[in-house]
PDB file of C-alpha atoms in Angstrom:
ATOM      1  CA  MET E 100       0.000   0.000   0.000  1.00  0.00           C
ATOM      2  CA  TYR E 101       1.148   3.528  -0.621  1.00  0.00           C
ATOM      3  CA  ARG E 102       0.411   7.004   0.659  1.00  0.00           C
ATOM      4  CA  ALA E 103      -0.565  10.179  -1.175  1.00  0.00           C
ATOM      5  CA  ARG E 104       2.907  11.500  -0.341  1.00  0.00           C
ATOM      6  CA  ASP E 105       4.430   8.663  -2.407  1.00  0.00           C
ATOM      7  CA  HIS E 106       2.436   9.892  -5.399  1.00  0.00           C
ATOM      8  CA  VAL E 107       3.681  13.469  -4.962  1.00  0.00           C
ATOM      9  CA  GLN E 108       7.304  12.445  -4.361  1.00  0.00           C
ATOM     10  CA  ASN E 109       7.338  10.287  -7.483  1.00  0.00           C
ATOM     11  CA  GLU E 110       5.418  12.588  -9.818  1.00  0.00           C
ATOM     12  CA  ARG E 111       8.313  12.672 -12.303  1.00  0.00           C
ATOM     13  CA  TRP E 112       8.421   8.877 -12.464  1.00  0.00           C
ATOM     14  CA  LEU E 113       4.669   8.514 -12.741  1.00  0.00           C
ATOM     15  CA  ALA E 114       4.799  10.842 -15.744  1.00  0.00           C
ATOM     16  CA  GLU E 115       7.574   8.672 -17.201  1.00  0.00           C
ATOM     17  CA  LEU E 116       5.441   5.584 -16.566  1.00  0.00           C
ATOM     18  CA  GLN E 117       2.568   7.171 -18.520  1.00  0.00           C
ATOM     19  CA  ARG E 118       4.845   8.219 -21.411  1.00  0.00           C
ATOM     20  CA  THR E 119       6.248   4.702 -21.614  1.00  0.00           C
ATOM     21  CA  ALA E 120       2.724   3.240 -21.453  1.00  0.00           C
ATOM     22  CA  ASP E 121       1.802   5.540 -24.357  1.00  0.00           C
ATOM     23  CA  ARG E 122       4.723   4.180 -26.397  1.00  0.00           C
ATOM     24  CA  LEU E 123       3.491   0.662 -25.630  1.00  0.00           C
ATOM     25  CA  ASP E 124      -0.142   1.595 -26.324  1.00  0.00           C
ATOM     26  CA  LEU E 125      -1.249  -0.023 -23.050  1.00  0.00           C
ATOM     27  CA  ASP E 126      -4.889   0.015 -22.050  1.00  0.00           C
ATOM     28  CA  THR E 127      -6.228   1.889 -19.018  1.00  0.00           C
ATOM     29  CA  GLU E 128      -6.357  -1.152 -16.730  1.00  0.00           C
ATOM     30  CA  ALA E 129      -2.731  -2.089 -17.393  1.00  0.00           C
ATOM     31  CA  ARG E 130      -1.627   1.517 -16.772  1.00  0.00           C
ATOM     32  CA  SER E 131      -3.570   1.669 -13.536  1.00  0.00           C
ATOM     33  CA  ARG E 132      -2.145  -1.637 -12.320  1.00  0.00           C
ATOM     34  CA  ALA E 133       1.389  -0.557 -13.258  1.00  0.00           C
ATOM     35  CA  THR E 134       0.927   2.707 -11.346  1.00  0.00           C
ATOM     36  CA  ASP E 135      -0.279   0.830  -8.269  1.00  0.00           C
ATOM     37  CA  LEU E 136       2.630  -1.608  -8.470  1.00  0.00           C
ATOM     38  CA  PHE E 137       5.131   1.218  -8.892  1.00  0.00           C
ATOM     39  CA  LEU E 138       3.820   3.232  -5.957  1.00  0.00           C
ATOM     40  CA  SER E 139       3.515   0.148  -3.768  1.00  0.00           C
ATOM     41  CA  THR E 140       7.109  -0.926  -4.269  1.00  0.00           C
ATOM     42  CA  VAL E 141       9.295   1.991  -5.382  1.00  0.00           C
ATOM     43  CA  THR E 142      10.430   2.946  -1.877  1.00  0.00           C
ATOM     44  CA  GLU E 143      11.484  -0.645  -1.170  1.00  0.00           C
ATOM     45  CA  TRP E 144      13.699  -0.761  -4.262  1.00  0.00           C
ATOM     46  CA  ASP E 145      15.251   2.639  -3.988  1.00  0.00           C
ATOM     47  CA  ASP E 146      17.311   3.697  -0.998  1.00  0.00           C
ATOM     48  CA  ASP E 147      19.110   6.639  -2.571  1.00  0.00           C
ATOM     49  CA  ASP E 148      16.792   8.142  -5.209  1.00  0.00           C
ATOM     50  CA  ASN E 149      18.876   6.583  -7.965  1.00  0.00           C
ATOM     51  CA  ASP E 150      17.323   7.405 -11.349  1.00  0.00           C
ATOM     52  CA  ASP E 151      18.362   4.056 -12.853  1.00  0.00           C
ATOM     53  CA  SER E 152      16.677   2.210 -10.015  1.00  0.00           C
ATOM     54  CA  LYS E 153      13.421   4.110 -10.443  1.00  0.00           C
ATOM     55  CA  ARG E 154      13.499   3.635 -14.217  1.00  0.00           C
ATOM     56  CA  ALA E 155      13.903  -0.100 -13.617  1.00  0.00           C
ATOM     57  CA  VAL E 156      10.899  -0.111 -11.251  1.00  0.00           C
ATOM     58  CA  VAL E 157       8.849   1.756 -13.887  1.00  0.00           C
ATOM     59  CA  ALA E 158       9.739  -0.862 -16.488  1.00  0.00           C
ATOM     60  CA  ALA E 159       9.093  -3.851 -14.222  1.00  0.00           C
ATOM     61  CA  SER E 160       5.792  -2.309 -13.080  1.00  0.00           C
ATOM     62  CA  LEU E 161       4.654  -1.816 -16.666  1.00  0.00           C
ATOM     63  CA  TYR E 162       5.578  -5.353 -17.641  1.00  0.00           C
ATOM     64  CA  ALA E 163       3.871  -6.887 -14.607  1.00  0.00           C
ATOM     65  CA  GLY E 164       0.838  -4.605 -14.899  1.00  0.00           C
ATOM     66  CA  SER E 165       0.324  -5.515 -18.532  1.00  0.00           C
ATOM     67  CA  LEU E 166       0.716  -9.198 -17.723  1.00  0.00           C
ATOM     68  CA  ILE E 167      -1.816  -9.098 -14.873  1.00  0.00           C
ATOM     69  CA  GLU E 168      -4.402  -7.150 -16.863  1.00  0.00           C
ATOM     70  CA  GLY E 169      -4.144  -9.265 -20.014  1.00  0.00           C
ATOM     71  CA  ASP E 170      -2.654  -6.505 -22.183  1.00  0.00           C
ATOM     72  CA  GLN E 171       0.702  -8.240 -22.206  1.00  0.00           C
ATOM     73  CA  ARG E 172       3.803  -6.879 -23.846  1.00  0.00           C
ATOM     74  CA  SER E 173       7.106  -8.689 -24.164  1.00  0.00           C
ATOM     75  CA  GLN E 174       9.960  -7.909 -21.806  1.00  0.00           C
ATOM     76  CA  GLY E 175      11.929  -6.717 -24.812  1.00  0.00           C
ATOM     77  CA  ALA E 176       9.201  -4.316 -25.967  1.00  0.00           C
ATOM     78  CA  VAL E 177       8.835  -2.846 -22.473  1.00  0.00           C
ATOM     79  CA  ALA E 178      12.606  -2.595 -22.075  1.00  0.00           C
ATOM     80  CA  ASP E 179      12.953  -0.743 -25.384  1.00  0.00           C
ATOM     81  CA  ALA E 180      10.109   1.648 -24.538  1.00  0.00           C
ATOM     82  CA  ALA E 181      11.461   2.310 -21.027  1.00  0.00           C
ATOM     83  CA  GLY E 182      15.126   2.603 -21.975  1.00  0.00           C
ATOM     84  CA  VAL E 183      16.357  -0.294 -19.836  1.00  0.00           C
ATOM     85  CA  ALA E 184      17.864  -3.695 -20.554  1.00  0.00           C
ATOM     86  CA  ARG E 185      15.498  -6.657 -20.907  1.00  0.00           C
ATOM     87  CA  LEU E 186      17.513  -8.365 -18.191  1.00  0.00           C
ATOM     88  CA  THR E 187      16.530  -5.552 -15.807  1.00  0.00           C
ATOM     89  CA  ILE E 188      12.862  -6.456 -16.199  1.00  0.00           C
ATOM     90  CA  GLN E 189      13.575 -10.173 -16.088  1.00  0.00           C
ATOM     91  CA  GLN E 190      15.392  -9.782 -12.766  1.00  0.00           C
ATOM     92  CA  ARG E 191      12.801  -7.551 -11.076  1.00  0.00           C
ATOM     93  CA  TRP E 192       9.238  -8.265 -12.119  1.00  0.00           C
ATOM     94  CA  LYS E 193       8.547 -11.368 -10.000  1.00  0.00           C
ATOM     95  CA  ASP E 194      10.079  -9.837  -6.887  1.00  0.00           C
ATOM     96  CA  LEU E 195       8.087  -6.671  -7.553  1.00  0.00           C
ATOM     97  CA  LEU E 196       4.872  -8.720  -7.528  1.00  0.00           C
ATOM     98  CA  GLU E 197       5.846 -10.428  -4.279  1.00  0.00           C
ATOM     99  CA  ARG E 198       6.679  -7.089  -2.637  1.00  0.00           C
ATOM    100  CA  ALA E 199       3.249  -5.834  -3.694  1.00  0.00           C
ATOM    101  CA  GLY E 200       1.644  -8.850  -2.008  1.00  0.00           C
ATOM    102  CA  LEU E 201       0.833 -10.721  -5.225  1.00  0.00           C
ATOM    103  CA  GLN E 202       1.744 -14.257  -6.183  1.00  0.00           C
ATOM    104  CA  PRO E 203       3.898 -14.412  -9.330  1.00  0.00           C
ATOM    105  CA  PRO E 204       3.112 -17.155 -11.834  1.00  0.00           C
ATOM    106  CA  SER E 205       5.116 -20.354 -11.506  1.00  0.00           C
ATOM    107  CA  TRP E 206       5.797 -20.848 -15.199  1.00  0.00           C
TER     108      TRP E 206
END
């Protein structure tokens, strides 16, 4: 769960999340889920306000949000749109789901 303050403190990254979602042409539900995942987990991933870390959380949130909501995009497509390596998403998305209190798929 997140607080309103988290939304304000991460306004720049939420705007980046929306721009990346636009590039991916994600539907509203996937965007909303990605936003919730980002805000629910960003403070756990980022101890020093590192831009690369937050960009990675944006990418992993978008991938996981699209997967959950059935508007799935490949890790490579999300990585390209977000400006991160595919490996970044691969390494973070399942842990991101667990940190948000969700069960990642076992496949």
